[in-house]
Amino acid sequence: MEKTLAVNAGSSSLKWQLYEMPEEKVIAKGIFERIGLAQSMSTVKFNGEDHKREIDIVDHRQAVLLLMDELIHFHLISEFREITGIGHRVVAGGELFKDSVLIDKNVLDQIKSISNLAPLHNPANAAGIEAFMKLLPDATAVAVFDTAFHTSMPEKAYRYPIPNKYYRNYSVRKYGAHGTSHMYVSREAAKYFDKPLEDLKIITAHIGNGASITAVDGGKSVDTSMGFTPLGGVMMGTRSGEMDPSVIPFLLENDPDLNSAQEVIDMFNNQSGIRGVSELSSDMRDLEKSRDAGDANSILAYEMFVDRLKKYISQYFGVLNGADALVFTAGIGENDRKVREDVVNGLSWFGMEINPERNYRGVVGEISTADSKVKVLVIPTDEELVIARDVEKFK
Ligand code: AMP
């Protein structure tokens, strides 16, 4: 039996999913959390059960060793050789990678060389890749880039209007992120409509803790809200999204607690968004509880969140000159009927109408009325499946 691992190594976590391929059957999945920190944890899920344990994990290499131990321990594999494919999610592919690639030493070096585009993620991705190269040298190892889907953007969309030399010398441009997810849900939407992807204009809204909106024209990303890094675009759980950059020197001059541009950026990345405005939590479920209890900061944070989503979605109606469908996905997009309702009702001028009877939690498929000119869909994303499928292509 051929087994493939889809691996998503974050700065302090490593998520994995084990598939039987080509059947695309999920055998088990899990996550190592708080790698390199106190109270690191491993969770393994299979047959509807969660197996959690607290265990010291100093780095990604150790997490990978532990993962293989767990797979043997729970009889998910009987020997390492059963894993014939490994797909790695890599956050930044820069301008080097327009598609998934077979990993060799050269590719690994290239991934490391563009770490400045995703300083928290690419080094972790590379560490995961290296650990598996040592442990499973014969498995087909493939890198799947979060930016690849957006490499189809036209230059007018990906360039920033600053002197050309900053693009030429330093590759400063929009790269976007969540590409695997935007690609997957736009293709699933075409299947749902039973129409060729080439004939459809779709706006995809990946709204989770990180959030981005993409304009997909004929199956190709033509614009996306995240920018040079995932800090750009809409408001998120802990990220500000789009900001006027003049705020950075202004804060450095005026706030004695902020001492470098990096500290301001860290604040925009980690202390802002829903967390920063609600002053309570970055999690939408918490926010909705405090909003419903009448907390003024939470009400404002929610209103700002919906406002930013509406602004980017309406921009993309402009970029595409109209759209056939709006697709919601990821934690909030898939589960939060109120966010979907508020966004769609607030954009009714574009020809969208929500069907309240269809817009329930857990719905998959169409949530707009039969008369709605623009169809609104909820499609659960599945980045791991895309990764596992891409590995198959190289076997
Ligand atoms: P993700 O990053 O895709 O895992 O999404 C995480 C976000 O989804 C968090 O803000 C969660 O609060 C939110 N979320 C998950 N389940 C629900 C739910 N049932 N209702 C509202 N928000 C949810």
Coordinates of C-alpha atoms and ligand atoms in Angstrom, one line a residue:
M1 CA 0.0 0.0 0.0
E2 CA 1.4 3.4 -1.1
K3 CA 1.3 6.0 1.6
T4 CA 2.0 9.7 1.3
L5 CA 2.6 12.3 4.0
A6 CA 1.5 15.9 3.5
V7 CA 3.6 18.1 5.8
N8 CA 3.1 21.7 6.8
A9 CA 5.9 23.0 9.0
G10 CA 5.2 26.3 10.6
S11 CA 7.6 28.4 12.8
S12 CA 6.7 26.5 15.9
S13 CA 4.5 23.7 14.7
L14 CA 4.4 20.8 12.3
K15 CA 1.1 19.6 10.9
W16 CA 0.8 16.4 9.0
Q17 CA -1.7 14.2 7.2
L18 CA -1.1 10.6 6.1
Y19 CA -2.9 9.4 3.0
E20 CA -3.3 6.1 1.2
M21 CA -2.7 7.1 -2.4
P22 CA -4.0 7.1 -5.1
E23 CA -7.2 6.4 -3.2
E24 CA -6.9 9.7 -1.4
K25 CA -8.0 8.1 1.8
V26 CA -6.9 9.9 5.0
I27 CA -5.4 7.4 7.3
A28 CA -4.4 9.8 10.1
K29 CA -3.5 13.3 10.8
G30 CA -1.8 15.3 13.6
I31 CA 0.1 18.3 14.8
F32 CA 3.2 19.0 16.8
E33 CA 2.8 22.3 18.6
R34 CA 5.0 24.7 20.6
I35 CA 8.2 23.2 19.0
G36 CA 11.2 24.7 20.8
L37 CA 9.0 26.1 23.6
A38 CA 7.8 24.9 27.0
Q39 CA 5.0 22.3 27.1
S40 CA 5.3 21.1 23.5
M41 CA 2.5 18.8 22.4
S42 CA 1.8 16.0 19.9
T43 CA -1.7 15.2 18.7
V44 CA -2.5 12.2 16.5
K45 CA -6.0 11.7 15.2
F46 CA -7.3 8.5 13.6
N47 CA -10.5 6.4 13.7
G48 CA -12.3 9.4 15.3
E49 CA -10.0 9.5 18.3
D50 CA -7.5 12.1 19.5
H51 CA -4.2 10.9 21.1
K52 CA -2.5 13.9 22.8
R53 CA 0.7 13.9 24.8
E54 CA 3.0 16.5 26.2
I55 CA 6.6 15.9 25.1
D56 CA 9.8 17.9 24.8
I57 CA 10.4 18.8 21.2
V58 CA 13.5 21.0 20.7
D59 CA 13.4 21.5 16.9
H60 CA 11.7 20.4 13.6
R61 CA 14.2 17.5 13.2
Q62 CA 13.1 16.0 16.4
A63 CA 9.5 16.6 15.5
V64 CA 10.0 14.5 12.4
L65 CA 11.7 11.7 14.3
L66 CA 8.8 11.7 16.8
L67 CA 6.3 11.7 14.0
M68 CA 7.8 8.5 12.5
D69 CA 7.8 7.0 16.0
E70 CA 4.1 7.9 16.4
L71 CA 3.2 6.3 13.1
I72 CA 4.9 3.0 14.0
H73 CA 3.6 3.2 17.6
F74 CA -0.1 3.6 16.5
H75 CA 0.4 0.9 13.7
L76 CA -0.3 3.5 11.1
I77 CA 2.7 2.2 9.2
S78 CA 4.7 -1.0 9.9
E79 CA 8.0 0.3 8.5
F80 CA 9.4 3.6 7.2
R81 CA 9.6 2.4 3.6
E82 CA 5.8 2.3 3.4
I83 CA 5.9 6.1 3.0
T84 CA 6.7 6.5 -0.7
G85 CA 5.8 10.2 -1.0
I86 CA 6.2 13.3 1.0
G87 CA 4.7 16.7 0.1
H88 CA 5.9 19.8 1.8
R89 CA 4.0 23.0 2.0
V90 CA 6.4 25.9 1.4
V91 CA 5.1 29.4 2.1
A92 CA 7.3 31.5 -0.2
G93 CA 8.4 30.4 -3.7
G94 CA 9.2 33.9 -4.8
E95 CA 9.7 34.3 -8.5
L96 CA 11.7 31.0 -8.6
F97 CA 8.8 28.5 -8.3
K98 CA 5.7 28.7 -10.5
D99 CA 4.6 25.1 -9.8
S100 CA 5.3 22.2 -7.4
V101 CA 8.8 20.7 -7.8
L102 CA 10.7 17.5 -7.0
I103 CA 13.0 18.4 -4.1
D104 CA 16.8 18.0 -4.5
K105 CA 19.7 19.7 -2.8
N106 CA 19.5 22.6 -5.3
V107 CA 15.8 23.2 -4.7
L108 CA 16.4 23.1 -0.9
D109 CA 19.1 25.7 -1.3
Q110 CA 16.8 27.9 -3.4
I111 CA 14.0 27.7 -0.8
K112 CA 16.5 28.8 1.9
S113 CA 17.8 31.6 -0.4
I114 CA 14.4 33.3 -0.5
S115 CA 13.8 33.1 3.3
N116 CA 13.7 36.9 3.5
L117 CA 10.3 36.6 1.8
A118 CA 8.9 34.5 4.6
P119 CA 11.4 34.7 7.5
L120 CA 9.2 32.8 10.0
H121 CA 8.1 30.1 7.5
N122 CA 10.7 29.2 4.9
P123 CA 13.4 28.2 7.4
A124 CA 10.9 26.0 9.2
N125 CA 9.8 24.5 5.9
A126 CA 13.4 23.9 4.9
A127 CA 14.1 22.3 8.3
G128 CA 11.2 19.9 7.8
I129 CA 12.4 19.0 4.3
E130 CA 16.0 18.3 5.5
A131 CA 14.9 16.1 8.3
F132 CA 12.8 14.0 6.0
M133 CA 15.6 13.8 3.4
K134 CA 17.8 12.1 6.0
L135 CA 15.1 9.8 7.3
L136 CA 13.3 8.8 4.1
P137 CA 15.9 9.4 1.4
D138 CA 14.1 7.2 -1.2
A139 CA 10.6 8.7 -0.9
T140 CA 9.4 11.1 -3.6
A141 CA 9.7 14.5 -2.0
V142 CA 7.8 17.4 -3.5
A143 CA 7.6 21.1 -2.5
V144 CA 4.2 22.7 -3.0
F145 CA 4.4 26.5 -2.8
D146 CA 1.7 28.8 -1.3
T147 CA 2.7 31.5 -3.8
A148 CA 2.7 29.3 -7.0
F149 CA -0.9 29.9 -7.9
H150 CA -0.4 33.6 -7.8
T151 CA 2.5 33.6 -10.3
S152 CA -0.1 34.1 -13.0
M153 CA -0.9 37.6 -11.8
P154 CA -0.2 40.2 -14.5
E155 CA 2.6 42.7 -13.8
K156 CA 0.2 45.6 -13.4
A157 CA -1.3 43.7 -10.4
Y158 CA 1.9 42.4 -8.7
R159 CA 4.1 45.5 -9.0
Y160 CA 4.1 48.2 -6.4
P161 CA 4.1 51.8 -7.7
I162 CA 7.6 52.6 -6.4
P163 CA 10.8 53.1 -8.4
N164 CA 11.5 50.1 -10.6
K165 CA 15.0 49.5 -9.1
Y166 CA 13.4 48.1 -5.9
Y167 CA 11.7 45.4 -8.0
R168 CA 14.8 44.9 -10.2
N169 CA 17.3 44.8 -7.3
Y170 CA 15.3 43.4 -4.4
S171 CA 12.3 41.6 -6.0
V172 CA 9.9 43.8 -4.0
R173 CA 6.5 42.9 -5.4
K174 CA 3.2 41.3 -4.4
Y175 CA 3.5 37.5 -4.1
G176 CA 0.3 36.6 -2.2
A177 CA -0.3 33.5 -0.2
H178 CA -2.9 30.7 0.5
G179 CA -2.5 29.9 -3.2
T180 CA -3.1 26.2 -2.8
S181 CA -6.4 26.9 -1.1
H182 CA -7.6 29.5 -3.6
M183 CA -6.7 27.2 -6.4
Y184 CA -8.5 24.2 -4.9
V185 CA -11.7 26.0 -4.1
S186 CA -11.9 27.7 -7.4
R187 CA -11.5 24.3 -9.2
E188 CA -14.1 22.8 -6.9
A189 CA -16.5 25.7 -7.7
A190 CA -16.1 24.9 -11.5
K191 CA -16.9 21.3 -10.7
Y192 CA -20.0 22.4 -8.7
F193 CA -21.3 24.5 -11.6
D194 CA -20.2 21.7 -14.1
K195 CA -18.6 24.4 -16.3
P196 CA -15.1 24.7 -17.6
L197 CA -12.9 26.7 -15.3
E198 CA -11.8 28.8 -18.3
D199 CA -15.3 30.2 -18.6
L200 CA -15.7 31.4 -15.0
K201 CA -14.8 34.5 -13.0
I202 CA -14.6 33.6 -9.3
I203 CA -13.7 35.6 -6.2
T204 CA -12.4 33.3 -3.5
A205 CA -12.4 34.4 0.1
H206 CA -10.1 32.3 2.3
I207 CA -11.1 33.6 5.8
G208 CA -9.4 31.9 8.7
N209 CA -7.0 33.2 11.3
G210 CA -5.0 34.4 8.2
A211 CA -7.3 35.7 5.5
S212 CA -6.9 36.6 1.8
I213 CA -9.2 37.3 -1.1
T214 CA -8.3 36.3 -4.7
A215 CA -9.7 37.2 -8.1
V216 CA -9.6 34.1 -10.3
D217 CA -10.2 34.6 -14.0
G218 CA -10.5 31.5 -16.1
G219 CA -8.8 29.4 -13.4
K220 CA -5.9 31.8 -13.0
S221 CA -5.2 34.1 -10.1
V222 CA -5.1 37.7 -11.5
D223 CA -5.0 39.5 -8.2
T224 CA -4.8 38.7 -4.5
S225 CA -5.0 40.7 -1.3
M226 CA -1.9 39.5 0.5
G227 CA 1.3 41.3 -0.6
F228 CA 5.1 41.0 -0.4
T229 CA 4.4 39.1 2.8
P230 CA 1.1 37.7 4.3
L231 CA 0.7 41.0 6.2
G232 CA -1.1 42.7 3.3
G233 CA -4.8 42.9 2.5
V234 CA -7.7 42.3 4.8
M235 CA -7.8 42.5 8.6
M236 CA -7.0 39.1 10.2
G237 CA -6.9 37.4 13.5
T238 CA -3.7 39.0 14.6
R239 CA -2.6 40.9 11.5
S240 CA -3.5 44.5 10.6
G241 CA -3.8 43.9 6.8
E242 CA -3.2 46.9 4.7
M243 CA -1.7 49.9 6.5
D244 CA -0.3 53.3 5.4
P245 CA 3.5 52.8 5.8
S246 CA 3.9 56.3 7.1
V247 CA 2.6 55.0 10.4
I248 CA 5.9 53.1 10.9
P249 CA 8.3 56.1 11.3
F250 CA 5.5 58.1 13.1
L251 CA 5.2 55.4 15.8
L252 CA 9.0 55.0 16.0
E253 CA 9.3 58.7 16.8
N254 CA 6.4 58.9 19.2
D255 CA 6.1 55.6 21.1
P256 CA 9.1 54.8 23.3
D257 CA 8.1 51.2 23.5
L258 CA 8.8 50.7 19.8
N259 CA 12.4 50.8 18.9
S260 CA 12.8 49.4 15.3
A261 CA 10.9 49.0 12.1
Q262 CA 10.9 45.2 12.8
E263 CA 9.2 45.8 16.2
V264 CA 6.4 47.8 14.5
I265 CA 6.0 45.1 11.8
D266 CA 5.9 42.4 14.6
M267 CA 3.1 44.4 16.2
F268 CA 1.2 44.6 12.9
N269 CA 1.7 40.9 12.5
N270 CA 1.0 39.6 16.0
Q271 CA -0.8 42.1 18.1
S272 CA -3.1 43.7 15.6
G273 CA -6.3 42.6 13.7
I274 CA -9.1 41.2 15.7
R275 CA -6.8 40.8 18.7
G276 CA -5.6 44.4 18.7
V277 CA -9.0 46.0 18.3
S278 CA -11.0 43.7 20.6
E279 CA -8.2 43.6 23.2
L280 CA -9.5 40.2 24.1
S281 CA -8.8 37.5 21.6
S282 CA -7.8 36.8 18.0
D283 CA -10.3 34.0 17.7
M284 CA -13.6 34.8 15.9
R285 CA -15.6 32.5 18.2
D286 CA -14.4 34.5 21.2
L287 CA -15.0 37.7 19.4
E288 CA -18.6 36.9 18.6
K289 CA -19.3 36.0 22.2
S290 CA -17.9 39.3 23.5
R291 CA -19.6 41.2 20.7
D292 CA -23.0 39.6 21.6
A293 CA -22.4 40.5 25.2
G294 CA -22.2 44.1 24.1
D295 CA -18.5 44.7 24.5
A296 CA -17.8 48.0 22.5
N297 CA -14.3 47.0 21.3
S298 CA -15.5 43.6 20.1
I299 CA -18.4 45.2 18.2
L300 CA -16.0 47.6 16.5
A301 CA -13.5 44.8 15.7
Y302 CA -16.3 42.7 14.1
E303 CA -17.5 45.7 12.1
M304 CA -14.0 46.5 10.9
F305 CA -13.4 42.9 9.9
V306 CA -16.5 42.7 7.8
D307 CA -15.8 46.1 6.3
R308 CA -12.3 45.1 5.1
L309 CA -13.7 41.9 3.6
K310 CA -16.3 43.9 1.7
K311 CA -13.8 46.4 0.4
Y312 CA -11.4 43.7 -1.1
I313 CA -14.3 41.6 -2.5
S314 CA -15.7 44.7 -4.2
Q315 CA -12.3 45.6 -5.6
Y316 CA -12.2 42.2 -7.3
F317 CA -15.6 42.7 -8.9
G318 CA -13.8 45.6 -10.5
V319 CA -10.6 43.7 -11.4
L320 CA -12.7 41.0 -13.0
N321 CA -15.3 43.4 -14.4
G322 CA -18.0 41.2 -12.8
A323 CA -18.0 37.7 -11.3
D324 CA -20.0 34.5 -11.6
A325 CA -19.4 33.4 -8.0
L326 CA -18.0 34.3 -4.6
V327 CA -16.6 31.3 -2.7
F328 CA -16.1 31.3 1.1
T329 CA -13.6 28.9 2.7
A330 CA -11.3 28.3 5.8
G331 CA -12.3 28.4 9.5
I332 CA -14.5 31.5 9.4
G333 CA -15.6 31.2 5.8
E334 CA -16.7 27.7 6.3
N335 CA -18.3 28.0 9.7
D336 CA -19.5 31.5 10.4
R337 CA -22.9 32.1 8.9
K338 CA -23.1 35.7 10.3
V339 CA -19.9 36.8 8.6
R340 CA -21.1 35.4 5.3
E341 CA -24.5 37.0 5.7
D342 CA -23.1 40.4 6.6
V343 CA -20.6 40.4 3.8
V344 CA -23.1 39.2 1.1
N345 CA -25.9 41.5 2.3
G346 CA -23.5 44.4 2.4
L347 CA -22.6 43.8 -1.3
S348 CA -26.1 43.1 -2.6
W349 CA -25.6 45.9 -5.2
F350 CA -23.3 43.5 -7.0
G351 CA -26.2 41.1 -7.6
M352 CA -25.7 38.7 -4.7
E353 CA -28.5 37.5 -2.5
I354 CA -28.1 35.1 0.4
N355 CA -30.6 32.3 1.0
P356 CA -31.0 32.3 4.8
E357 CA -32.3 28.8 4.8
R358 CA -29.2 27.5 3.1
N359 CA -26.7 29.6 5.0
Y360 CA -26.4 27.3 8.0
R361 CA -23.2 26.3 9.8
G362 CA -21.6 23.2 8.2
V363 CA -23.3 23.9 4.8
V364 CA -21.3 22.9 1.7
G365 CA -22.4 24.3 -1.7
E366 CA -24.6 27.1 -2.7
I367 CA -25.9 29.6 -0.1
S368 CA -27.4 32.2 -2.5
T369 CA -31.0 32.4 -3.8
A370 CA -32.0 31.0 -7.2
D371 CA -32.3 34.6 -8.5
S372 CA -28.9 35.7 -7.2
K373 CA -26.9 36.9 -10.3
V374 CA -23.6 36.1 -8.5
K375 CA -23.7 32.7 -6.9
V376 CA -22.3 32.4 -3.4
L377 CA -20.7 29.1 -2.4
V378 CA -19.2 27.5 0.7
I379 CA -16.4 25.1 -0.2
P380 CA -14.2 23.5 2.5
T381 CA -10.6 23.9 1.6
D382 CA -8.2 21.0 1.5
E383 CA -4.6 22.1 1.1
E384 CA -3.2 18.8 2.3
L385 CA -5.1 16.9 -0.4
V386 CA -3.6 19.2 -3.1
I387 CA -0.2 18.5 -1.7
A388 CA -0.7 14.7 -1.7
R389 CA -2.0 14.9 -5.3
D390 CA 1.0 16.9 -6.4
V391 CA 3.3 14.2 -5.0
E392 CA 1.5 11.6 -7.1
K393 CA 2.3 13.6 -10.2
F394 CA 6.0 13.0 -9.6
K395 CA 5.9 9.3 -8.8
Ligands
AMP1 P1 -8.3 28.6 10.3 O1 -7.1 29.5 10.4 O2 -8.8 28.4 8.9 O3 -8.2 27.4 11.1 O4 -9.5 29.4 11.0 C1 -9.5 29.8 12.3 C2 -10.6 30.8 12.6 O5 -11.9 30.2 12.3 C3 -10.7 31.3 14.0 O6 -10.9 32.7 14.1 C4 -11.9 30.5 14.6 O7 -12.6 31.3 15.6 C5 -12.8 30.5 13.3 N1 -13.8 29.5 13.5 C6 -13.7 28.1 13.5 N2 -14.9 27.6 13.8 C7 -15.8 28.6 13.8 C8 -17.2 28.6 14.0 N3 -18.0 27.6 14.2 N4 -17.8 29.9 14.0 C9 -17.1 31.0 13.9 N5 -15.8 31.0 13.7 C10 -15.1 29.8 13.6

